[in-house]
Tab-separated table of C-alpha atoms in Angstrom:
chain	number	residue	atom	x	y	z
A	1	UNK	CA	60.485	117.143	82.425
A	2	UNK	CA	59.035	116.012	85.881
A	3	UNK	CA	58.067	119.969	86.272
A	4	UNK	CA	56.607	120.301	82.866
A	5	UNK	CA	54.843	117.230	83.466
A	6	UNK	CA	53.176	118.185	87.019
A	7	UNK	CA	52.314	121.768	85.290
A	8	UNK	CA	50.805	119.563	82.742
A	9	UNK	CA	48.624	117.454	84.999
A	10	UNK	CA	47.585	120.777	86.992
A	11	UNK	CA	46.323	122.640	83.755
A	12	UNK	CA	45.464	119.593	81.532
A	13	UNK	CA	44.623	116.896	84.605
A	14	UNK	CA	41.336	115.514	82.683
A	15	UNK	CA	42.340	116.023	79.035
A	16	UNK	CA	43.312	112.511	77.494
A	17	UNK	CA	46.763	112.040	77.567
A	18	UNK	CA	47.081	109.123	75.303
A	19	UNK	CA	44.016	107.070	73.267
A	20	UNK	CA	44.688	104.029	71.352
A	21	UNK	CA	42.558	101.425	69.848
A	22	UNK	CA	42.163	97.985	70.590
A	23	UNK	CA	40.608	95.869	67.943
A	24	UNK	CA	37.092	98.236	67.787
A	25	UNK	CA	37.163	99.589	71.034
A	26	UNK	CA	38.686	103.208	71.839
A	27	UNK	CA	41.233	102.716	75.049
A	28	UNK	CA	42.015	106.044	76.550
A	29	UNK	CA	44.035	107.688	79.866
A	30	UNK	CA	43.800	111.377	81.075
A	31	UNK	CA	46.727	113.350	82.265
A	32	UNK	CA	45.849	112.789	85.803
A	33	UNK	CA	45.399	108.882	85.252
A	34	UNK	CA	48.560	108.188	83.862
A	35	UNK	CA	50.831	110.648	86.621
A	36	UNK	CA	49.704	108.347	89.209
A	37	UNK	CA	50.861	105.305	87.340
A	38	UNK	CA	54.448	107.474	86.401
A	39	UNK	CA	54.240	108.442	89.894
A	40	UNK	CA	54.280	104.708	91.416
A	41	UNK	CA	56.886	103.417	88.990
A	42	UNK	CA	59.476	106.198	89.548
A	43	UNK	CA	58.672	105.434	93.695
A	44	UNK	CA	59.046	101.888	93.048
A	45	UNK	CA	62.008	102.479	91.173
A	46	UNK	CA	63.342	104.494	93.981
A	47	UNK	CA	62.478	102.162	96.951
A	48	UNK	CA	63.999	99.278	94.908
A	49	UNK	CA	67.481	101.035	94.952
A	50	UNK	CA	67.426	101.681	90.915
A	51	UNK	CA	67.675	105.566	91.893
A	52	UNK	CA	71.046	106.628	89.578
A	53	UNK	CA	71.061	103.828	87.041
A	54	UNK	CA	70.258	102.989	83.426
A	55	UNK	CA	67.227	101.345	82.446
A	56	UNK	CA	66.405	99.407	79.416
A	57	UNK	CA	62.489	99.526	77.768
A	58	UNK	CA	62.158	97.048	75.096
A	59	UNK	CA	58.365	97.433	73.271
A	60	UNK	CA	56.283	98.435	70.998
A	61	UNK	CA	54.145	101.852	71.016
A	62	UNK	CA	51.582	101.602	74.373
A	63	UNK	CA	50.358	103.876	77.642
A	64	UNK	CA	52.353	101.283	79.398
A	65	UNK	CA	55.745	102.234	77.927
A	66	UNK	CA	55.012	105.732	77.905
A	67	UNK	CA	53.981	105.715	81.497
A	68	UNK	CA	57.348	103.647	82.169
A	69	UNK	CA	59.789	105.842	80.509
A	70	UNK	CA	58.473	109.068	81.967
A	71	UNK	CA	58.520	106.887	85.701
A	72	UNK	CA	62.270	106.713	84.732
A	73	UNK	CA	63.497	109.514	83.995
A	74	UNK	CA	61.623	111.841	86.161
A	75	UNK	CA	63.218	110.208	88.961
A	76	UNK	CA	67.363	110.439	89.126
A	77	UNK	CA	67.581	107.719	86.706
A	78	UNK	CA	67.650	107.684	82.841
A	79	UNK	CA	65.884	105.326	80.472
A	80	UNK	CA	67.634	103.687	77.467
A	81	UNK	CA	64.585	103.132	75.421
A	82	UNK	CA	65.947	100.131	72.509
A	83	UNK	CA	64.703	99.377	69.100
A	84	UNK	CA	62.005	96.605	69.561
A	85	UNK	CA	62.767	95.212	66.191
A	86	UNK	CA	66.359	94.185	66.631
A	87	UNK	CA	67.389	90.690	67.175
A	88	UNK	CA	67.725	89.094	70.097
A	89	UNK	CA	71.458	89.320	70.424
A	90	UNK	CA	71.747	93.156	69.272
A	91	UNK	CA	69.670	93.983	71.817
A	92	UNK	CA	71.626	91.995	74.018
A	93	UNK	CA	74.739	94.098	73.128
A	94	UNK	CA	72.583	97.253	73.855
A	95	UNK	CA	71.620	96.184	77.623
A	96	UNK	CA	74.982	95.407	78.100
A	97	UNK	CA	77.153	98.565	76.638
A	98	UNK	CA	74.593	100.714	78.231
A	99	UNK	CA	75.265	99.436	82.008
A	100	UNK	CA	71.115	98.808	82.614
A	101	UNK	CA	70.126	97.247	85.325
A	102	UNK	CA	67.248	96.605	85.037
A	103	UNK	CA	64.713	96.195	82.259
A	104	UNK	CA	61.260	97.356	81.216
A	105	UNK	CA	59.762	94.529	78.731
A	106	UNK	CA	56.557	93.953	76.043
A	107	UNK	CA	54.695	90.874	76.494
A	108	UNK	CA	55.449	90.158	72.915
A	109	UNK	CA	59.357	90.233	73.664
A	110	UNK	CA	58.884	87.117	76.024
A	111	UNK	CA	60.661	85.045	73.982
A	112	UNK	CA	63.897	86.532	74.583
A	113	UNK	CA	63.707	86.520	78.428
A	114	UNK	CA	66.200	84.178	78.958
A	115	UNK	CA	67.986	84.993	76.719
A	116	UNK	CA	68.616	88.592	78.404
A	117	UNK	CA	68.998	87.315	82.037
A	118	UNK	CA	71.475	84.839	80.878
A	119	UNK	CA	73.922	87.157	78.861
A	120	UNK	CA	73.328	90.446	80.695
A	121	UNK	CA	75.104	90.427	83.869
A	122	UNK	CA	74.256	93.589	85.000
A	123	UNK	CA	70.487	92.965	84.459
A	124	UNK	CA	69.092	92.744	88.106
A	125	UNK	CA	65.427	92.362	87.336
A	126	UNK	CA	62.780	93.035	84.602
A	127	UNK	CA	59.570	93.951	84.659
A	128	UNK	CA	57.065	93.118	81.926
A	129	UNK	CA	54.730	95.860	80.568
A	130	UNK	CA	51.521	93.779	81.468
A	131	UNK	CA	48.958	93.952	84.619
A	132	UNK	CA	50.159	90.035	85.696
A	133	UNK	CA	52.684	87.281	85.259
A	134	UNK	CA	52.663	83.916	85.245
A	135	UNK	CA	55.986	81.109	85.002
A	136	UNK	CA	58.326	83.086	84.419
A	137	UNK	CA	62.304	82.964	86.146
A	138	UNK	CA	63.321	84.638	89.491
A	139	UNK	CA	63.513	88.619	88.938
A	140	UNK	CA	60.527	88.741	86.477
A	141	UNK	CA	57.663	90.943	87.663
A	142	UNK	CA	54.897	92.130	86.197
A	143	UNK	CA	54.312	96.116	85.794
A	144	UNK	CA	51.814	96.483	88.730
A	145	UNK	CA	53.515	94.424	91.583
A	146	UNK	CA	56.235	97.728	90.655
A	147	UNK	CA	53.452	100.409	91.282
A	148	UNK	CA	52.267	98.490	94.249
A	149	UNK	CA	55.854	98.825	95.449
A	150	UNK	CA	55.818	102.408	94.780
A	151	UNK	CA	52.604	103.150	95.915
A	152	UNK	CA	53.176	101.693	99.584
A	153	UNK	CA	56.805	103.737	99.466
A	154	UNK	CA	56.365	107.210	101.209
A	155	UNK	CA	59.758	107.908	99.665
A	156	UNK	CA	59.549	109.967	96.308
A	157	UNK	CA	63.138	110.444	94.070
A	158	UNK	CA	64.320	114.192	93.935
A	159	UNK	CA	63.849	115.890	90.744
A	160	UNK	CA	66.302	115.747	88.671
A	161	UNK	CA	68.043	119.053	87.003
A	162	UNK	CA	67.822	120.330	83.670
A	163	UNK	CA	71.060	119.323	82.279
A	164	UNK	CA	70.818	115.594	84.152
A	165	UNK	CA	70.639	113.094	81.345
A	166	UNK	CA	67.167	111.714	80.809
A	167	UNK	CA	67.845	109.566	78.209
A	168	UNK	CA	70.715	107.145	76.082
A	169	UNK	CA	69.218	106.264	72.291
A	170	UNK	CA	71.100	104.337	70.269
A	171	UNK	CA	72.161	105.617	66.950
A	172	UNK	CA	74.303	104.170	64.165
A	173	UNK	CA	75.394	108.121	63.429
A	174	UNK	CA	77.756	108.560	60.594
A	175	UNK	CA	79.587	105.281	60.449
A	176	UNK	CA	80.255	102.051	62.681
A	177	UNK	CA	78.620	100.677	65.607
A	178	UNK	CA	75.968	102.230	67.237
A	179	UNK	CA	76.870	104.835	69.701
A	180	UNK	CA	74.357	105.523	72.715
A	181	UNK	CA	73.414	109.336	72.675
A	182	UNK	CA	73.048	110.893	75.747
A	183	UNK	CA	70.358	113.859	76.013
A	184	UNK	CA	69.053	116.123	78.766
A	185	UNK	CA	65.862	116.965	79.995
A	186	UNK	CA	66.884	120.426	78.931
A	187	UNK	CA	67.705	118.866	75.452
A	188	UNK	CA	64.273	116.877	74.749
A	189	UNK	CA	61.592	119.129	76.595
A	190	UNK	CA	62.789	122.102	74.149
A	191	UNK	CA	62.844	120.703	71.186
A	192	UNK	CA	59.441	118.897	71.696
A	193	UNK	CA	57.964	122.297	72.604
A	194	UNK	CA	59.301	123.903	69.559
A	195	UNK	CA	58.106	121.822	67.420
A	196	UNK	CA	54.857	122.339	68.694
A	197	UNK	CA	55.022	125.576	68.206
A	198	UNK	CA	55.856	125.598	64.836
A	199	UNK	CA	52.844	123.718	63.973
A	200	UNK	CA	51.099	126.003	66.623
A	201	UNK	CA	49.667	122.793	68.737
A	202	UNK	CA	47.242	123.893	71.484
A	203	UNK	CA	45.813	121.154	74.138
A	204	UNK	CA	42.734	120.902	70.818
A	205	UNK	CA	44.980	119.087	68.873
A	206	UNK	CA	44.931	115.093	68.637
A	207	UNK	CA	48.431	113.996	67.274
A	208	UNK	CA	48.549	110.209	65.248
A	209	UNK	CA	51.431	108.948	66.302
A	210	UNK	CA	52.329	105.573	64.353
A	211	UNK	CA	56.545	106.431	64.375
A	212	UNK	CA	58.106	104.568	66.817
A	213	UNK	CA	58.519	105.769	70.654
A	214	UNK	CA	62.492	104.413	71.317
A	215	UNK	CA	63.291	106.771	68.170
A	216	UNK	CA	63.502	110.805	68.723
A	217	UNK	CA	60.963	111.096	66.235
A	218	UNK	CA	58.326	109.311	68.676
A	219	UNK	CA	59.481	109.761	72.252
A	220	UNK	CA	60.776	113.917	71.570
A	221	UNK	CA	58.844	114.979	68.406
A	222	UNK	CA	55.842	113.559	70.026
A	223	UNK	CA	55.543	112.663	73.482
A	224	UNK	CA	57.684	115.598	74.634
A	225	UNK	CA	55.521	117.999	72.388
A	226	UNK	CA	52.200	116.739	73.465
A	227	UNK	CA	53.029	116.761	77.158
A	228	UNK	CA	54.105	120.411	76.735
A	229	UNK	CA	51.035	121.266	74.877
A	230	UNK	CA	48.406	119.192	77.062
A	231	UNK	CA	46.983	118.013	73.700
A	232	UNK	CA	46.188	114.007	73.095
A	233	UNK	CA	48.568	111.044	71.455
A	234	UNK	CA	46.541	108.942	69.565
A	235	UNK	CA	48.845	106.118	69.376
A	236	UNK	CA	49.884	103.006	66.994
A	237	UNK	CA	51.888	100.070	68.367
A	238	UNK	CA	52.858	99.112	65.152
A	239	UNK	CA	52.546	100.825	61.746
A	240	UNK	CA	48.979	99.661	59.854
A	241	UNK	CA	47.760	101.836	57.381
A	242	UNK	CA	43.937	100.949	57.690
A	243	UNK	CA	44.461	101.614	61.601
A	244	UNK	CA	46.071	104.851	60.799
A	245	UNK	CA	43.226	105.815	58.991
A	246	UNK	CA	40.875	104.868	61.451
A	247	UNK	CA	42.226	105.927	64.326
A	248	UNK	CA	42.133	109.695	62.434
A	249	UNK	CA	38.636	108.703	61.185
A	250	UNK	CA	37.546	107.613	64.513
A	251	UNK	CA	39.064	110.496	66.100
A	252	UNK	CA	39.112	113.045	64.342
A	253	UNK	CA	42.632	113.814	64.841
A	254	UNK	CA	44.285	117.201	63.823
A	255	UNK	CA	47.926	116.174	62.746
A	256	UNK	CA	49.419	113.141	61.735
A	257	UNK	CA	53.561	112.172	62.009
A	258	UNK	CA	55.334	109.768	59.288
A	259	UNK	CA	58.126	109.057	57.118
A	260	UNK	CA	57.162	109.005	53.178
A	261	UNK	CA	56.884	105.247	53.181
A	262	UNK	CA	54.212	105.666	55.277
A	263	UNK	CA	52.185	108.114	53.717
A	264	UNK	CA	52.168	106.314	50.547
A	265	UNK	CA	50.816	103.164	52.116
A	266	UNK	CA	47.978	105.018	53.567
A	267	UNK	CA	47.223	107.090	50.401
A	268	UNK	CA	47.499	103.615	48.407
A	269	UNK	CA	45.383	102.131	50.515
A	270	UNK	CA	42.235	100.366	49.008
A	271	UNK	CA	40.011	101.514	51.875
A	272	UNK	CA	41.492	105.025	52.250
A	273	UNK	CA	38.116	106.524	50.387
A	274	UNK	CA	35.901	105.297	53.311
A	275	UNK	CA	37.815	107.577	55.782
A	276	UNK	CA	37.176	110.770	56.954
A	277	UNK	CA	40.804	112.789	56.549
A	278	UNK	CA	39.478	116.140	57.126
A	279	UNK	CA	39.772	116.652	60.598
A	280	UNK	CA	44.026	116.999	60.153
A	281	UNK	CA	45.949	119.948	59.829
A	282	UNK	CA	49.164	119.439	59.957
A	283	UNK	CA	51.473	117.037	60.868
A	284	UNK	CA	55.611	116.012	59.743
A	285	UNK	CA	56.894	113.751	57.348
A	286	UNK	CA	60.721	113.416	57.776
A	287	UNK	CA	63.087	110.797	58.382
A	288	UNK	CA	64.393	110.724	54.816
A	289	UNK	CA	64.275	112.845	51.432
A	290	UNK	CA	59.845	113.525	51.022
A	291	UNK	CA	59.128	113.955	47.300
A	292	UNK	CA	57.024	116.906	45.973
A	293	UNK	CA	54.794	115.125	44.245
A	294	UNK	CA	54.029	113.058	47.716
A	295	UNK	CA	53.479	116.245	49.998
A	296	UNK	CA	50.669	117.887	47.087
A	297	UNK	CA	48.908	114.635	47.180
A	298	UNK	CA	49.130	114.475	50.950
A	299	UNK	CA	47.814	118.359	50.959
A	300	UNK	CA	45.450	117.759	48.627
A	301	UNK	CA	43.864	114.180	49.980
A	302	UNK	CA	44.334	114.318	53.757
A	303	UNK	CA	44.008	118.242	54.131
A	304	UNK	CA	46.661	119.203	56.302
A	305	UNK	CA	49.358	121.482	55.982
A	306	UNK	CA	52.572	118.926	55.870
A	307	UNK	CA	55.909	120.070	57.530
A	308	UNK	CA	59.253	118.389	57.902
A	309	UNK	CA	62.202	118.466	60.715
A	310	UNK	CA	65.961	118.156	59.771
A	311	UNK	CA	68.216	116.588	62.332
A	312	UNK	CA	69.915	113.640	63.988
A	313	UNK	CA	69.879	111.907	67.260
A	314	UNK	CA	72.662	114.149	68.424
A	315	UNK	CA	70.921	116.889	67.728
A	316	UNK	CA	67.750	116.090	70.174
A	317	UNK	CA	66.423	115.414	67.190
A	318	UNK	CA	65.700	118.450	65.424
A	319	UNK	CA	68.114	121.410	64.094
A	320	UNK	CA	66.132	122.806	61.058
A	321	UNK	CA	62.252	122.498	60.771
A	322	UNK	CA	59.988	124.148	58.286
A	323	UNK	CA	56.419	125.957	59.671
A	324	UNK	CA	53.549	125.898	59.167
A	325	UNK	CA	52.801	129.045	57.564
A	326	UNK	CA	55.618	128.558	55.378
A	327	UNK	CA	54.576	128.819	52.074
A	328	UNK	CA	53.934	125.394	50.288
A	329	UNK	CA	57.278	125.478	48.101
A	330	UNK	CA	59.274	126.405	51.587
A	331	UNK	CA	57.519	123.097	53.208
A	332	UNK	CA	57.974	121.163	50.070
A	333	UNK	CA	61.794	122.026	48.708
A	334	UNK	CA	63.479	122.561	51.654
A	335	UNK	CA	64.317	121.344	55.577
A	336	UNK	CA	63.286	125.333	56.588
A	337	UNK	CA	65.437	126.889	58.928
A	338	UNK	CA	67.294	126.795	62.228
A	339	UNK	CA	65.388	125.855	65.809
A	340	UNK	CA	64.692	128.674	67.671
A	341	UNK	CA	67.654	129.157	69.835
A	342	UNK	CA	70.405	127.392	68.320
A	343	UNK	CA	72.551	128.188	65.308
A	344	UNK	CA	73.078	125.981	62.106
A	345	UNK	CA	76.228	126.992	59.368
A	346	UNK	CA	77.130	125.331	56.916
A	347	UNK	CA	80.869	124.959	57.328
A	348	UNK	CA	83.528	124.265	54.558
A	349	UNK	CA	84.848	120.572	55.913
A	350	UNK	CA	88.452	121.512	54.470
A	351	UNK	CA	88.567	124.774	56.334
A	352	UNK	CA	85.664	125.048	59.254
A	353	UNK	CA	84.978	127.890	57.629
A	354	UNK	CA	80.895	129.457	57.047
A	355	UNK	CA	80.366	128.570	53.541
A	356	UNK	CA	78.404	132.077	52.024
A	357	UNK	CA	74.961	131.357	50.824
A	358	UNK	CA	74.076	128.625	48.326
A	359	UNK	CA	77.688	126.937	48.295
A	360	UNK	CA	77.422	123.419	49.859
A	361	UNK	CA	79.192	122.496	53.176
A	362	UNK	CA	78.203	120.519	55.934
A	363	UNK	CA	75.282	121.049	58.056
A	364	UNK	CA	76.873	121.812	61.649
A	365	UNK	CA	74.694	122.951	64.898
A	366	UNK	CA	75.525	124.768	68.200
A	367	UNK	CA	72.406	124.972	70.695
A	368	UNK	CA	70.682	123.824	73.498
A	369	UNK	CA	69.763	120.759	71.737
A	370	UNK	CA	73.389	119.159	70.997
A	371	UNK	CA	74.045	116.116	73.109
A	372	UNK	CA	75.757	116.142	76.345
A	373	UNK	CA	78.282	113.294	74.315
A	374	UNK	CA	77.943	109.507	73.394
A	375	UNK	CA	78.307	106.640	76.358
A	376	UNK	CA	82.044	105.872	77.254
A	377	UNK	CA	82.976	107.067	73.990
A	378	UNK	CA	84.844	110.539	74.611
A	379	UNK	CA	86.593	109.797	70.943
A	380	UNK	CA	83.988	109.938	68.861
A	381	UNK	CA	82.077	112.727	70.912
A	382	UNK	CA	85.309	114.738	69.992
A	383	UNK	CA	84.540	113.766	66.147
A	384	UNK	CA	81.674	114.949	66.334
A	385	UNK	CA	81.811	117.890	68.755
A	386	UNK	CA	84.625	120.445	67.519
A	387	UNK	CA	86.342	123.489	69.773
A	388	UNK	CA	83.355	125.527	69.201
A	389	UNK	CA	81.211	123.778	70.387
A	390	UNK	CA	79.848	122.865	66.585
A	391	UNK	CA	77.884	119.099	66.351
A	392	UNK	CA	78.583	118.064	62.762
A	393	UNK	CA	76.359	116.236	60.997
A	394	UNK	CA	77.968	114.427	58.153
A	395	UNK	CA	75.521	115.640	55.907
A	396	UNK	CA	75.989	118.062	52.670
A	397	UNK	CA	73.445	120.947	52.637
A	398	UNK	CA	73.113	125.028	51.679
A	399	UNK	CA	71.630	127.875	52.824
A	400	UNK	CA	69.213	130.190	50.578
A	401	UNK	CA	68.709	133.527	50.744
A	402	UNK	CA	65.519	133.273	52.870
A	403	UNK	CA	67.645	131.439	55.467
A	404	UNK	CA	65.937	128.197	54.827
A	405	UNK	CA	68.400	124.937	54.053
A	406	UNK	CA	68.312	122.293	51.955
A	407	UNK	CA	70.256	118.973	52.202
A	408	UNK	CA	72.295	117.796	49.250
């Protein structure tokens, strides 16, 4: 990612990276901009002897996360980016089973400060996503007195190798307690490219992004696809409909991301007639079952071509994804069909064996994209992870004749 990234910057270095808006005015970053701040956080991280360990990032959607989980992980360290709307004590639980040491955290988590540095032993200092700090305990920094560190290091962290683990997201997975997923840079970077490619993104495209970042669907489907296609994130902290729509309005982006609960609220919107929706394209709606009737009124009122991604956590997110030049009942009644280089089956659970075309099974994948294992949990990697090298899913799908899949 740290190569992909610098090839970025060179090709891409004064295209904007990320925009957002705050209250009416537009912020924005270029690619060159934000490498030097990713650039002084992975050197501070480095000459404050963090090179090697876990780190926590606890936030909602900004540049300053972004530019801190990328600082991470393309030094020799790996980010555990956690679910900013958990409880205090869950995420406590989180810090804690994941080893971090240290802690990248929003301005609007302050609250639970204490909390952490009380019950997470391991937790040697945080440092809060904002330019300054003021009264807070020993080992709480602000963002910038980090770069500064980094920025008066000469030392720079080595790069780290493909199959090095970038990242640990938590996942419930089938059943139980959540198990932390660990994923490569060779897992992420290829499956954010892909998807890309299947809704052929060039560095024109604007991409809403109003999913969450610490979930694959932000931080892979996203990020990882608009740093490979040196196109611009328009980003949401927080799902609003009316900013949605005015942050496409405004501009003029050319794919949007969501889960059906989302598009509905923007389509139901009472303002959504004073917007401007035909800029988009394309964009995906996944994370659950998307209606039919949802996806025509999406094509027909915001313009763009809607596709969906099948997957899991495990499976860096994505193992199935429609395109799109699919035709409309492809995009609509099914997931579509395998990544490029991988292999989905559906598999008979009583015998492992392929079930033939049309007769349900589970949805199984072998690829580059299936994790390296869960944290200090070898057991339930081996549920999950059979002798061939098969990640099973837990979900009930078939296969069509046309090679496209739908769950069951």
């Amino acid at each position: 990612i740290r190569e992909i990234l610098e090839e970025s910057v060179q090709k891409f270095g004064e295209v904007k990276a990320v925009k957002w808006l705050n209250r009416k005015e537009v912020l924005e970053k270029s690619y060159s901009e934000m490498m030097k701040n990713v650039i002084s956080t992975r050197k501070g991280l480095l000459a404050e002897d963090f090179a090697g360990k876990h780190i926590a990032l606890i936030g909602t959607s900004s540049v300053e996360w972004i530019e801190s989980y990328l600082g991470i992980i393309t030094g020799c360290t790996t980010a555990v980016p956690l679910d900013a709307a958990l409880p205090c004590e869950e995420l406590i639980d989180l810090i804690n089973r994941s080893d971090s040491e240290a802690l990248f955290l929003s301005p609007k988590h302050r609250p639970y400060l204490e909390a952490f540095l009380a019950n997470c032993p391991k937790l040697q200092k945080v440092w809060m996503l904002q330019e300054e700090v003021e009264d807070v305990p020993s080992g709480v920094y602000s963002i910038n007195e980090l770069r500064n560190t980094g920025i008066s290091a000469s030392a720079d962290a080595s790069c780290p190798a493909a199959e090095d683990i970038a990242t640990i997201i938590f996942t419930s997975g089938t059943t139980g307690k959540s198990k932390g997923v660990m994923l490569t840079h060779y897992n992420i970077s290829n499956n954010g490219f892909l998807t890309g490619e299947h809704m052929k993104f060039t560095g024109n495209d604007k991409l809403c992004c109003c999913v969450p970042l610490f979930h694959c669907f932000g931080v892979v489907l996203a990020t990882m696809n608009c740093l490979t296609h040196g196109c611009t994130q328009v980003m949401v902290e927080r799902f609003d409909p009316l900013i949605v729509l005015a942050s496409i309005h405004k501009e003029k982006c050319t794919a949007l991301y969501g889960v059906p609960t989302m598009f509905i609220a923007e389509l139901n919107h009472p303002m959504f007639d004073m917007f401007d929706m035909s800029s988009l394209r394309t964009g995906i709606m996944a994370g659950s079952l998307c209606p039919v009737e949802l996806m025509k009124q999406v094509e027909e009122k915001m313009y763009m071509k809607v596709t969906s991604v099948y997957g899991l956590t495990e499976a860096a997110p994505g193992m199935t994804a429609t395109r799109i030049d699919d035709p409309f009942d492809v995009r609509c009644n099914t997931v579509g069909r395998d990544f490029e280089f991988t292999e989905v089956k559906v598999l008979d659970p009583e015998t492992g064996e392929e079930c033939p075309v049309g007769v349900q099974g589970e949805m199984c994948n072998r690829g580059y994209n299936t994790m390296k294992g869960y944290y200090k949990n070898p057991q339930a990697t081996a549920e999950v992870i059979d002798k061939n090298n098969f990640l099973h899913s837990g979900d009930l799908g078939i296969k069509d004749e046309d090679g496209n899949y739908r769950i069951t």
